[in-house]
Tab-separated table of C-alpha atoms and ligand atoms in Angstrom:
chain	number	residue	atom	x	y	z
A	180	MET	CA	54.861	108.823	48.621
A	181	MET	CA	51.842	110.611	50.185
A	182	ASN	CA	52.317	111.683	53.762
A	183	LYS	CA	49.548	111.728	56.381
A	184	THR	CA	48.618	115.406	55.846
A	185	GLU	CA	48.413	114.926	52.091
A	186	GLU	CA	46.181	111.866	52.571
A	187	LYS	CA	43.839	113.856	54.851
A	188	ARG	CA	43.743	116.719	52.364
A	189	SER	CA	42.825	114.383	49.442
A	190	ALA	CA	40.052	112.685	51.461
A	191	SER	CA	38.563	116.103	52.451
A	192	PHE	CA	38.774	117.171	48.817
A	193	ALA	CA	36.816	114.039	47.724
A	194	ILE	CA	34.053	114.798	50.304
A	195	ILE	CA	33.845	118.465	49.251
A	196	GLN	CA	33.718	117.400	45.584
A	197	ALA	CA	30.848	114.961	46.297
A	198	ALA	CA	29.000	117.653	48.308
A	199	PHE	CA	29.352	120.133	45.434
A	200	VAL	CA	28.105	117.601	42.857
A	201	PHE	CA	25.130	116.858	45.125
A	202	MET	CA	24.302	120.570	45.623
A	203	PHE	CA	24.717	121.264	41.899
A	204	LEU	CA	22.457	118.408	40.747
A	205	PHE	CA	19.901	119.122	43.466
A	206	SER	CA	19.755	122.887	42.608
A	207	LEU	CA	19.451	121.943	38.919
A	208	LEU	CA	16.570	119.640	39.776
A	209	LEU	CA	14.918	122.261	42.000
A	210	GLY	CA	15.325	124.949	39.310
A	211	SER	CA	13.815	122.625	36.668
A	212	VAL	CA	10.885	121.782	38.962
A	213	ILE	CA	10.183	125.500	39.639
A	214	PHE	CA	10.696	126.520	36.041
A	215	TYR	CA	8.783	123.749	34.246
A	216	ASP	CA	6.324	123.057	37.099
A	217	PHE	CA	6.785	119.263	37.252
A	218	SER	CA	4.337	119.258	40.187
A	219	ASN	CA	3.725	115.564	40.033
A	220	VAL	CA	7.498	114.659	40.208
A	221	ASN	CA	8.566	112.790	43.363
A	222	LEU	CA	11.263	115.146	44.684
A	223	GLY	CA	12.293	112.808	47.512
A	224	ALA	CA	12.978	109.917	45.140
A	225	LEU	CA	15.028	112.144	42.818
A	226	ALA	CA	17.042	113.517	45.762
A	227	PHE	CA	17.695	109.913	46.837
A	228	ILE	CA	18.965	109.020	43.343
A	229	ILE	CA	21.272	112.079	43.287
A	230	ALA	CA	22.576	111.284	46.785
A	231	THR	CA	23.306	107.693	45.666
A	232	ILE	CA	25.220	108.987	42.598
A	233	CYS	CA	27.257	111.319	44.847
A	234	SER	CA	27.979	108.536	47.367
A	235	LEU	CA	29.236	106.325	44.536
A	236	LEU	CA	31.419	109.186	43.314
A	237	LEU	CA	32.734	109.729	46.844
A	238	ALA	CA	33.439	105.998	47.324
A	239	LYS	CA	35.265	105.876	43.954
A	240	ASN	CA	37.477	108.844	44.880
A	241	ILE	CA	38.334	107.493	48.321
A	242	TYR	CA	39.160	104.081	46.808
A	243	GLU	CA	41.520	105.767	44.348
A	244	ILE	CA	43.243	107.706	47.130
A	245	ALA	CA	43.772	104.513	49.170
A	246	ASN	CA	44.935	102.600	46.103
A	247	ASN	CA	47.326	105.372	45.180
A	248	GLU	CA	48.784	105.319	48.687
A	249	GLU	CA	49.406	101.530	48.477
A	250	LYS	CA	51.110	102.004	45.104
A	251	GLN	CA	53.277	104.814	46.479
A	252	LYS	CA	54.252	102.607	49.404
A	253	GLU	CA	55.228	99.797	47.063
A	254	ILE	CA	57.284	102.155	44.873
A	255	GLY	CA	58.983	103.626	48.001
A	256	LYS	CA	59.782	100.152	49.320
A	257	LYS	CA	61.181	99.061	45.970
A	258	ILE	CA	63.378	102.162	45.808
A	259	SER	CA	64.690	101.707	49.353
A	260	ASP	CA	65.232	97.933	48.753
A	261	ASP	CA	67.149	98.798	45.625
A	262	TYR	CA	69.297	101.265	47.586
A	263	ILE	CA	70.057	98.654	50.193
A	264	ASN	CA	70.702	95.758	47.790
A	265	HIS	CA	72.340	97.681	44.969
A	266	PRO	CA	73.389	101.105	46.282
A	267	PRO	CA	74.501	103.351	43.476
A	268	LYS	CA	78.286	103.561	43.139
A	269	LYS	CA	77.992	107.344	43.100
A	270	LEU	CA	76.434	107.294	46.587
A	271	PHE	CA	79.383	105.279	47.928
A	272	THR	CA	81.879	107.633	46.325
A	273	GLU	CA	80.075	110.677	47.780
A	274	VAL	CA	79.983	109.178	51.283
A	275	TYR	CA	83.621	108.042	51.051
A	276	ASP	CA	84.852	111.408	49.788
A	277	ASN	CA	82.884	113.734	52.049
A	278	SER	CA	82.611	111.736	55.273
A	279	PRO	CA	83.915	113.571	58.369
A	280	ILE	CA	85.673	110.285	59.233
A	281	ALA	CA	89.052	109.834	57.571
A	282	TYR	CA	89.122	106.833	55.212
A	283	LEU	CA	92.195	105.286	53.603
A	284	ILE	CA	92.615	102.204	51.487
A	285	LEU	CA	95.877	100.309	51.907
A	286	ASP	CA	97.347	97.576	49.750
A	287	LYS	CA	98.608	94.346	51.328
A	288	ASN	CA	101.988	95.954	52.143
A	289	GLY	CA	100.405	98.846	53.993
A	290	LYS	CA	100.969	101.404	51.216
A	291	ILE	CA	98.274	104.042	50.783
A	292	VAL	CA	96.199	103.472	47.634
A	293	SER	CA	93.456	106.033	48.210
A	294	THR	CA	92.439	108.710	50.743
A	295	ASN	CA	89.324	110.806	51.281
A	296	LYS	CA	89.308	114.548	52.079
A	297	SER	CA	89.197	114.050	55.868
A	298	ALA	CA	92.212	111.715	55.702
A	299	VAL	CA	94.191	114.327	53.771
A	300	ARG	CA	93.263	116.943	56.409
A	301	LEU	CA	94.073	114.683	59.359
A	302	LEU	CA	97.377	113.376	58.007
A	303	GLY	CA	98.379	116.908	56.975
A	304	ARG	CA	99.861	115.892	53.611
A	305	SER	CA	98.663	116.259	50.028
A	306	PRO	CA	96.981	113.286	48.285
A	307	VAL	CA	99.923	113.123	45.860
A	308	ILE	CA	102.436	112.748	48.679
A	309	LEU	CA	100.244	110.272	50.538
A	310	LYS	CA	99.812	108.006	47.512
A	311	ASP	CA	102.114	104.981	47.841
A	312	THR	CA	103.423	106.167	51.237
A	313	ALA	CA	103.622	103.418	53.878
A	314	PHE	CA	100.681	104.243	56.156
A	315	PHE	CA	102.465	103.251	59.372
A	316	SER	CA	105.221	105.769	58.631
A	317	CYS	CA	102.599	108.492	59.365
A	318	VAL	CA	102.028	107.036	62.834
A	319	ASP	CA	104.255	108.081	65.730
A	320	THR	CA	105.883	104.883	66.929
A	321	SER	CA	107.782	106.322	69.893
A	322	LYS	CA	104.892	106.592	72.356
A	323	THR	CA	102.597	103.864	71.100
A	324	GLU	CA	103.664	100.637	72.750
A	325	HIS	CA	100.854	98.653	71.184
A	326	LEU	CA	101.748	99.661	67.602
A	327	VAL	CA	103.882	96.522	67.196
A	328	LEU	CA	100.794	94.450	67.932
A	329	ILE	CA	98.650	96.518	65.550
A	330	LYS	CA	101.167	96.028	62.713
A	331	GLU	CA	101.250	92.303	63.436
A	332	LYS	CA	97.447	92.144	63.241
A	333	PHE	CA	97.523	94.101	59.961
A	334	ARG	CA	100.111	91.736	58.458
A	335	ASN	CA	97.975	88.743	59.395
A	336	GLY	CA	94.753	90.281	58.060
A	337	VAL	CA	93.146	90.528	61.496
A	338	VAL	CA	90.550	93.250	62.149
A	339	VAL	CA	91.790	96.124	64.344
A	340	VAL	CA	89.106	97.970	66.301
A	341	ASP	CA	89.276	101.416	67.940
A	342	GLU	CA	92.981	101.615	68.726
A	343	GLU	CA	94.294	105.013	69.778
A	344	ILE	CA	97.212	106.237	67.652
A	345	GLU	CA	99.301	109.393	67.401
A	346	ILE	CA	99.874	110.816	63.932
A	347	SER	CA	103.086	112.724	63.259
A	348	ARG	CA	102.704	115.719	60.956
A	349	ASP	CA	104.470	119.029	60.336
A	350	GLU	CA	101.859	121.241	62.059
A	351	GLY	CA	102.008	119.221	65.298
A	352	PRO	CA	100.728	115.784	66.309
A	353	ALA	CA	97.143	114.607	65.835
A	354	TRP	CA	95.330	111.815	67.642
A	355	ALA	CA	92.837	109.357	66.227
A	356	THR	CA	91.041	106.144	67.036
A	357	MET	CA	91.866	103.740	64.266
A	358	SER	CA	90.099	100.652	62.901
A	359	ILE	CA	91.447	98.446	60.110
A	360	LEU	CA	89.116	96.207	58.122
A	361	PRO	CA	90.786	93.809	55.690
A	362	PHE	CA	88.937	92.954	52.444
A	363	THR	CA	89.612	91.450	49.023
A	364	ASP	CA	89.434	93.876	46.080
A	365	SER	CA	87.837	93.190	42.678
A	366	LEU	CA	91.127	91.720	41.371
A	367	GLY	CA	91.356	89.315	44.286
A	368	ASN	CA	94.165	91.228	46.058
A	369	ARG	CA	94.169	91.691	49.810
A	370	ALA	CA	93.503	95.312	50.799
A	371	SER	CA	92.387	97.125	53.954
A	372	LEU	CA	90.064	99.974	54.765
A	373	VAL	CA	91.450	102.206	57.522
A	374	THR	CA	89.078	104.519	59.411
A	375	LEU	CA	90.492	107.308	61.567
A	376	LEU	CA	88.308	109.273	63.956
A	377	ASP	CA	89.981	112.569	64.901
A	378	ILE	CA	90.223	112.885	68.719
A	379	THR	CA	92.976	115.527	68.804
A	380	LYS	CA	90.878	118.146	70.652
A	381	GLN	CA	89.718	115.640	73.268
A	382	LYS	CA	93.291	114.396	73.658
A	383	GLU	CA	94.582	117.939	74.181
A	384	VAL	CA	92.066	118.474	77.002
A	385	ASP	CA	92.952	115.071	78.532
A	386	THR	CA	96.651	115.845	78.276
A	387	ALA	CA	96.189	119.219	79.979
A	388	LYS	CA	94.271	117.490	82.805
A	389	SER	CA	96.882	114.743	83.178
A	390	GLU	CA	99.696	117.319	83.218
A	391	PHE	CA	97.924	119.217	85.974
A	392	VAL	CA	97.350	116.050	88.034
A	393	SER	CA	100.960	115.032	87.476
A	394	LEU	CA	102.275	118.412	88.601
A	395	ALA	CA	99.911	118.649	91.583
A	396	SER	CA	100.700	115.106	92.770
A	397	HIS	CA	104.397	115.701	92.395
A	398	GLN	CA	104.246	118.946	94.393
A	399	LEU	CA	102.126	117.325	97.122
A	400	ARG	CA	104.667	114.592	97.780
A	401	THR	CA	107.147	116.832	99.626
A	402	PRO	CA	104.714	118.338	102.191
A	403	ILE	CA	103.221	114.896	102.815
A	404	ALA	CA	106.677	113.451	103.482
A	405	GLY	CA	107.278	116.357	105.901
A	406	MET	CA	104.053	115.599	107.769
A	407	ARG	CA	104.978	111.925	108.073
A	408	TRP	CA	108.441	112.670	109.490
A	409	SER	CA	106.987	115.064	112.048
A	410	ALA	CA	104.349	112.538	113.143
A	411	GLU	CA	106.984	109.805	113.378
A	412	LEU	CA	109.217	112.114	115.439
A	413	LEU	CA	106.366	112.738	117.840
A	414	LEU	CA	106.126	109.003	118.482
A	415	MET	CA	109.816	108.857	119.447
A	416	ASP	CA	110.420	108.973	123.135
A	417	GLU	CA	113.236	111.545	122.837
A	418	VAL	CA	110.763	114.294	121.973
A	419	GLY	CA	108.808	113.708	125.152
A	420	THR	CA	106.513	110.977	126.353
A	421	LEU	CA	103.042	111.031	124.886
A	422	THR	CA	99.997	109.925	126.789
A	423	LYS	CA	98.227	106.783	125.525
A	424	GLN	CA	95.490	108.864	123.982
A	425	GLN	CA	97.966	111.272	122.286
A	426	ARG	CA	99.840	108.268	120.884
A	427	ARG	CA	96.564	106.900	119.478
A	428	TYR	CA	95.846	110.236	117.761
A	429	VAL	CA	99.344	110.454	116.263
A	430	ASN	CA	99.048	106.862	114.999
A	431	ARG	CA	95.714	107.711	113.394
A	432	LEU	CA	97.378	110.759	111.833
A	433	LEU	CA	100.146	108.541	110.447
A	434	THR	CA	97.657	106.055	108.972
A	435	ASN	CA	95.821	108.853	107.161
A	436	ILE	CA	99.055	110.446	105.955
A	437	GLN	CA	100.034	107.054	104.508
A	438	ARG	CA	96.653	106.733	102.777
A	439	MET	CA	97.023	110.205	101.329
A	440	ALA	CA	100.566	109.393	100.120
A	441	ASN	CA	99.310	106.188	98.435
A	442	LEU	CA	96.514	108.098	96.748
A	443	ILE	CA	98.875	110.789	95.479
A	444	ASP	CA	101.208	108.049	94.204
A	445	ASP	CA	98.318	106.448	92.307
A	446	PHE	CA	97.351	109.817	90.748
A	447	LEU	CA	100.949	110.346	89.694
A	448	GLN	CA	101.243	106.865	88.154
A	449	VAL	CA	97.945	107.222	86.286
A	450	SER	CA	98.897	110.638	84.881
A	451	ARG	CA	102.296	109.295	83.785
A	452	PHE	CA	100.676	106.363	81.982
A	453	ASP	CA	98.079	108.664	80.395
A	454	LEU	CA	100.723	111.115	79.248
A	455	GLY	CA	102.778	108.241	77.882
A	456	THR	CA	105.810	109.485	79.763
A	457	ARG	CA	106.413	106.214	81.621
A	458	GLU	CA	109.365	104.592	79.889
A	459	LEU	CA	110.691	101.100	80.447
A	460	GLU	CA	113.556	100.982	82.985
A	461	THR	CA	114.922	97.464	83.101
A	462	GLU	CA	117.109	95.863	85.744
A	463	VAL	CA	117.665	92.441	87.300
A	464	VAL	CA	114.808	91.510	89.603
A	465	ASP	CA	114.583	88.841	92.274
A	466	ILE	CA	110.850	88.093	92.104
A	467	GLN	CA	110.750	85.926	95.228
A	468	LYS	CA	112.345	88.705	97.267
A	469	MET	CA	109.977	91.265	95.747
A	470	ILE	CA	106.877	89.233	96.617
A	471	ASP	CA	108.117	88.674	100.169
A	472	GLU	CA	108.667	92.429	100.577
A	473	VAL	CA	105.181	93.268	99.275
A	474	VAL	CA	103.640	90.614	101.546
A	475	GLY	CA	105.603	92.080	104.474
A	476	GLU	CA	104.263	95.584	103.773
A	477	GLN	CA	100.660	94.393	103.990
A	478	THR	CA	100.908	92.290	107.162
A	479	VAL	CA	98.729	94.569	109.275
A	480	LEU	CA	95.700	94.361	106.955
A	481	PHE	CA	96.358	90.671	106.265
A	482	SER	CA	96.462	89.718	109.941
A	483	SER	CA	93.413	91.826	110.831
A	484	LYS	CA	91.323	89.495	108.627
A	485	ASN	CA	92.902	86.287	109.889
A	486	LEU	CA	93.692	85.131	106.367
A	487	LYS	CA	95.699	82.114	105.274
A	488	LEU	CA	98.458	82.711	102.682
A	489	GLU	CA	99.656	80.085	100.243
A	490	LYS	CA	102.714	80.588	98.033
A	491	HIS	CA	103.658	78.536	94.962
A	492	PHE	CA	106.939	79.682	93.453
A	493	ASP	CA	108.769	78.192	90.476
A	494	ASN	CA	112.406	77.983	91.548
A	495	SER	CA	113.646	77.822	87.941
A	496	ILE	CA	112.975	81.525	87.513
A	497	LYS	CA	114.252	83.420	90.507
A	498	GLU	CA	115.974	86.298	88.747
A	499	PHE	CA	115.266	87.941	85.397
A	500	VAL	CA	115.401	91.335	83.697
A	501	THR	CA	112.306	93.518	83.721
A	502	ASP	CA	111.053	96.893	84.957
A	503	ALA	CA	111.169	96.376	88.732
A	504	LYS	CA	108.953	99.359	89.618
A	505	LEU	CA	106.208	98.296	87.227
A	506	LEU	CA	106.324	94.675	88.399
A	507	ARG	CA	106.149	95.828	92.017
A	508	MET	CA	103.125	98.011	91.176
A	509	ILE	CA	101.363	94.993	89.643
A	510	ILE	CA	102.107	92.660	92.553
A	511	THR	CA	101.207	95.281	95.191
A	512	ASN	CA	97.865	96.218	93.634
A	513	LEU	CA	96.748	92.634	92.978
A	514	TYR	CA	97.824	91.363	96.387
A	515	ASN	CA	96.307	94.368	98.173
A	516	ASN	CA	92.994	93.810	96.354
A	517	ALA	CA	93.031	90.101	97.220
A	518	ILE	CA	93.270	91.006	100.911
A	519	LYS	CA	90.891	93.970	100.736
A	520	TYR	CA	88.121	91.969	99.058
A	521	SER	CA	88.617	88.814	101.167
A	522	LYS	CA	86.202	87.886	103.912
A	523	ASN	CA	87.547	87.106	107.395
A	524	ASP	CA	89.284	83.684	107.690
A	525	GLY	CA	89.616	83.489	103.906
A	526	GLU	CA	92.472	82.238	101.772
A	527	VAL	CA	94.891	84.054	99.472
A	528	GLU	CA	97.272	82.303	97.094
A	529	ILE	CA	100.150	83.979	95.330
A	530	SER	CA	102.105	82.085	92.700
A	531	TYR	CA	104.362	82.364	89.683
A	532	LEU	CA	105.876	80.027	87.141
A	533	ARG	CA	107.907	80.201	83.976
A	534	GLU	CA	106.619	79.138	80.577
A	535	GLY	CA	109.264	79.614	77.875
A	536	ASN	CA	110.262	83.260	78.089
A	537	ASP	CA	107.075	84.225	79.896
A	538	LEU	CA	106.507	84.763	83.572
A	539	ILE	CA	103.012	83.790	84.679
A	540	PHE	CA	102.106	85.467	87.933
A	541	SER	CA	98.755	85.017	89.636
A	542	VAL	CA	96.918	86.015	92.783
A	543	ARG	CA	93.857	84.038	93.883
A	544	ASP	CA	91.474	84.853	96.713
A	545	SER	CA	88.299	83.401	98.190
A	546	GLY	CA	86.671	86.799	98.583
A	547	ILE	CA	83.545	88.637	97.462
A	548	GLY	CA	84.232	88.157	93.731
A	549	ILE	CA	83.202	90.476	90.898
A	550	PRO	CA	79.560	90.424	89.692
A	551	LYS	CA	79.295	89.213	86.080
A	552	SER	CA	77.636	92.444	84.922
A	553	ASP	CA	80.569	94.528	86.270
A	554	GLN	CA	83.336	92.340	84.828
A	555	PRO	CA	83.636	94.005	81.380
A	556	ARG	CA	84.465	97.388	82.973
A	557	ILE	CA	86.749	96.217	85.754
A	558	PHE	CA	89.986	97.634	84.245
A	559	SER	CA	88.417	101.050	83.487
A	560	LYS	CA	89.710	104.106	85.304
A	561	VAL	CA	87.825	104.794	88.614
A	562	PHE	CA	85.375	101.937	88.069
A	563	ARG	CA	84.317	99.977	91.173
A	564	ALA	CA	82.005	96.944	91.208
A	565	SER	CA	78.640	97.320	92.972
A	566	ASN	CA	79.425	94.748	95.697
A	567	ALA	CA	82.855	96.306	96.397
A	568	MET	CA	81.297	99.740	96.942
A	569	LYS	CA	78.984	98.249	99.568
A	570	GLU	CA	81.506	95.993	101.353
A	571	VAL	CA	84.653	98.166	101.110
A	572	PRO	CA	83.568	101.816	100.741
A	573	ASP	CA	87.175	103.005	100.697
A	574	GLY	CA	88.572	102.652	97.185
A	575	THR	CA	89.471	104.693	94.131
A	576	GLY	CA	89.139	102.268	91.221
A	577	LEU	CA	92.644	103.215	90.078
A	578	GLY	CA	94.563	100.074	91.097
A	579	LEU	CA	93.480	97.777	88.264
A	580	TYR	CA	93.829	100.593	85.710
A	581	ILE	CA	97.441	100.989	86.881
A	582	VAL	CA	97.928	97.195	86.642
A	583	LYS	CA	96.552	97.158	83.080
A	584	LYS	CA	98.771	100.065	81.992
A	585	ALA	CA	101.876	98.650	83.706
A	586	VAL	CA	101.292	95.269	82.031
A	587	GLN	CA	100.885	97.044	78.680
A	588	VAL	CA	104.230	98.837	79.089
A	589	LEU	CA	105.803	95.454	79.919
A	590	ARG	CA	104.200	94.100	76.700
A	591	GLY	CA	102.239	91.475	78.603
A	592	ARG	CA	98.601	90.756	79.288
A	593	VAL	CA	96.356	90.531	82.343
A	594	THR	CA	93.213	88.426	82.672
A	595	PHE	CA	90.938	87.354	85.509
A	596	LYS	CA	88.318	84.801	86.466
A	597	SER	CA	85.814	85.629	89.137
A	598	THR	CA	82.621	84.278	90.666
A	599	GLU	CA	80.631	86.403	93.064
A	600	ASN	CA	80.931	85.187	96.660
A	601	VAL	CA	83.378	82.432	95.616
A	602	GLY	CA	86.561	84.295	94.700
A	603	THR	CA	88.783	85.863	92.084
A	604	THR	CA	92.027	84.976	90.315
A	605	PHE	CA	94.062	87.582	88.439
A	606	THR	CA	96.732	86.276	86.065
A	607	VAL	CA	99.514	88.364	84.531
A	608	VAL	CA	101.724	87.069	81.724
A	609	ILE	CA	104.844	89.100	80.922
A	610	PRO	CA	107.797	88.329	78.698
A	611	VAL	CA	111.068	88.339	80.652
A	612	THR	CA	114.733	88.228	79.719
A	613	LEU	CA	116.627	85.624	81.710
B	861	LIG	P1	89.781	99.852	94.316
B	861	LIG	O1	90.169	98.556	94.917
B	861	LIG	O2	90.459	101.023	94.918
B	861	LIG	O3	88.301	100.027	94.240
B	861	LIG	P2	90.907	98.783	91.860
B	861	LIG	O4	91.130	99.452	90.551
B	861	LIG	O5	92.058	98.111	92.494
B	861	LIG	O6	90.266	99.880	92.789
B	861	LIG	O7	89.769	97.720	91.617
B	861	LIG	C1	88.627	98.070	90.859
B	861	LIG	C2	87.460	97.223	91.291
B	861	LIG	O8	87.687	95.867	90.917
B	861	LIG	C3	87.247	97.159	92.774
B	861	LIG	O9	86.524	98.266	93.252
B	861	LIG	C4	86.493	95.862	92.920
B	861	LIG	O10	85.144	96.073	92.597
B	861	LIG	C5	87.093	94.990	91.837
B	861	LIG	N1	88.138	94.080	92.333
B	861	LIG	C6	89.458	94.184	92.128
B	861	LIG	N2	90.120	93.162	92.685
B	861	LIG	C7	89.179	92.378	93.245
B	861	LIG	C8	89.205	91.148	93.970
B	861	LIG	N3	90.347	90.514	94.231
B	861	LIG	N4	88.027	90.628	94.397
B	861	LIG	C9	86.860	91.255	94.135
B	861	LIG	N5	86.761	92.424	93.462
B	861	LIG	C10	87.909	92.970	93.018
């Protein structure tokens, strides 16, 4: 197809050609007049005739250029339509083979049928070895809690999108985001296309960061505990009586030490979840007692807002086996948020009930709510909604991330419903052993 510069060049060429023809015919005419002395010939009329011939020539050439361009466009469109509607098989094979994304085709049992070059590189095994190997045997199952769910989706032919997995291989682990797209092959058999995007480098950087945060938070715990004990000692009368103002300062010191300790705890939890080092530690839990303890810990903030608390507990499920620390983390963060984002004189409701082997725990508030546009990102690390940043400037955006991760380790799910300026309800469903 002609591009713009070529079109311009052809049009200029047509004009130059017409000008040359005109000059040639006119000089021929002039020469003939001088040579043969046609003194009674009307030069003006002849020049007009020549100019008309040249204009016709010019118009013809320009028409051809334009027509040619239309034809080229049509041919180009036909070619590109053909590529879209019937792409050549060779093109597919080239893209499949040489794509920087790893592609694998699995049969209905999850056995590898075909791999491209990137897949061979990423999985660190030869195509011969990979052929007929169960794909999920290449994935590290020890640290990936959600792999059970992924396998279940695969078995049921459900699409899997962008799930992070760890690949075990001889030269050290690799990380990838995996998608699985089921399809039916030409023989009518169920098969799946697996795409793996290598994120090993990014993961290594993230891991190094998380390890640093984990180490730093861990090391900071001891000096913070020391500061708290000293401040608490100062408040004891045995050390010496403090003036009212000194007492106020020490209390302020204690409040800030507590905030710092909470923050460090959150950093530590997040880094543990990110490193995948948080393992399930189950024990018998009395949920009613746990909720009462959490509520007791937050009385100061609760009372300062003059809130009303409602409790709805299902007495058929008082004790069960779960990870107590993770459950406490979930309850504390959700209840603390409910208070933090409540307006004065508002209402908070905390409830749980049993449904089969599931515990359904929820916290409802009549607070500021979460704007619709912010809702999709609410469980992301360090994300805070626009209204929360204005109304409650103090916040890290780590609480809900911790809740999401803790729920994941417990193999449950967390959802929420929220309307701005009306309120929010968070619901957690976790399987429990009675
Ligand atoms: P933080 O509360 O420290 O900002 P979280 O991770 O606990 O961090 O919460 C993330 C964001 O979710 C909050 O900043 C807030 O915008 C929103 N949010 C969480 N819980 C509630 C709630 N009960 N009501 C309104 N907004 C909430």
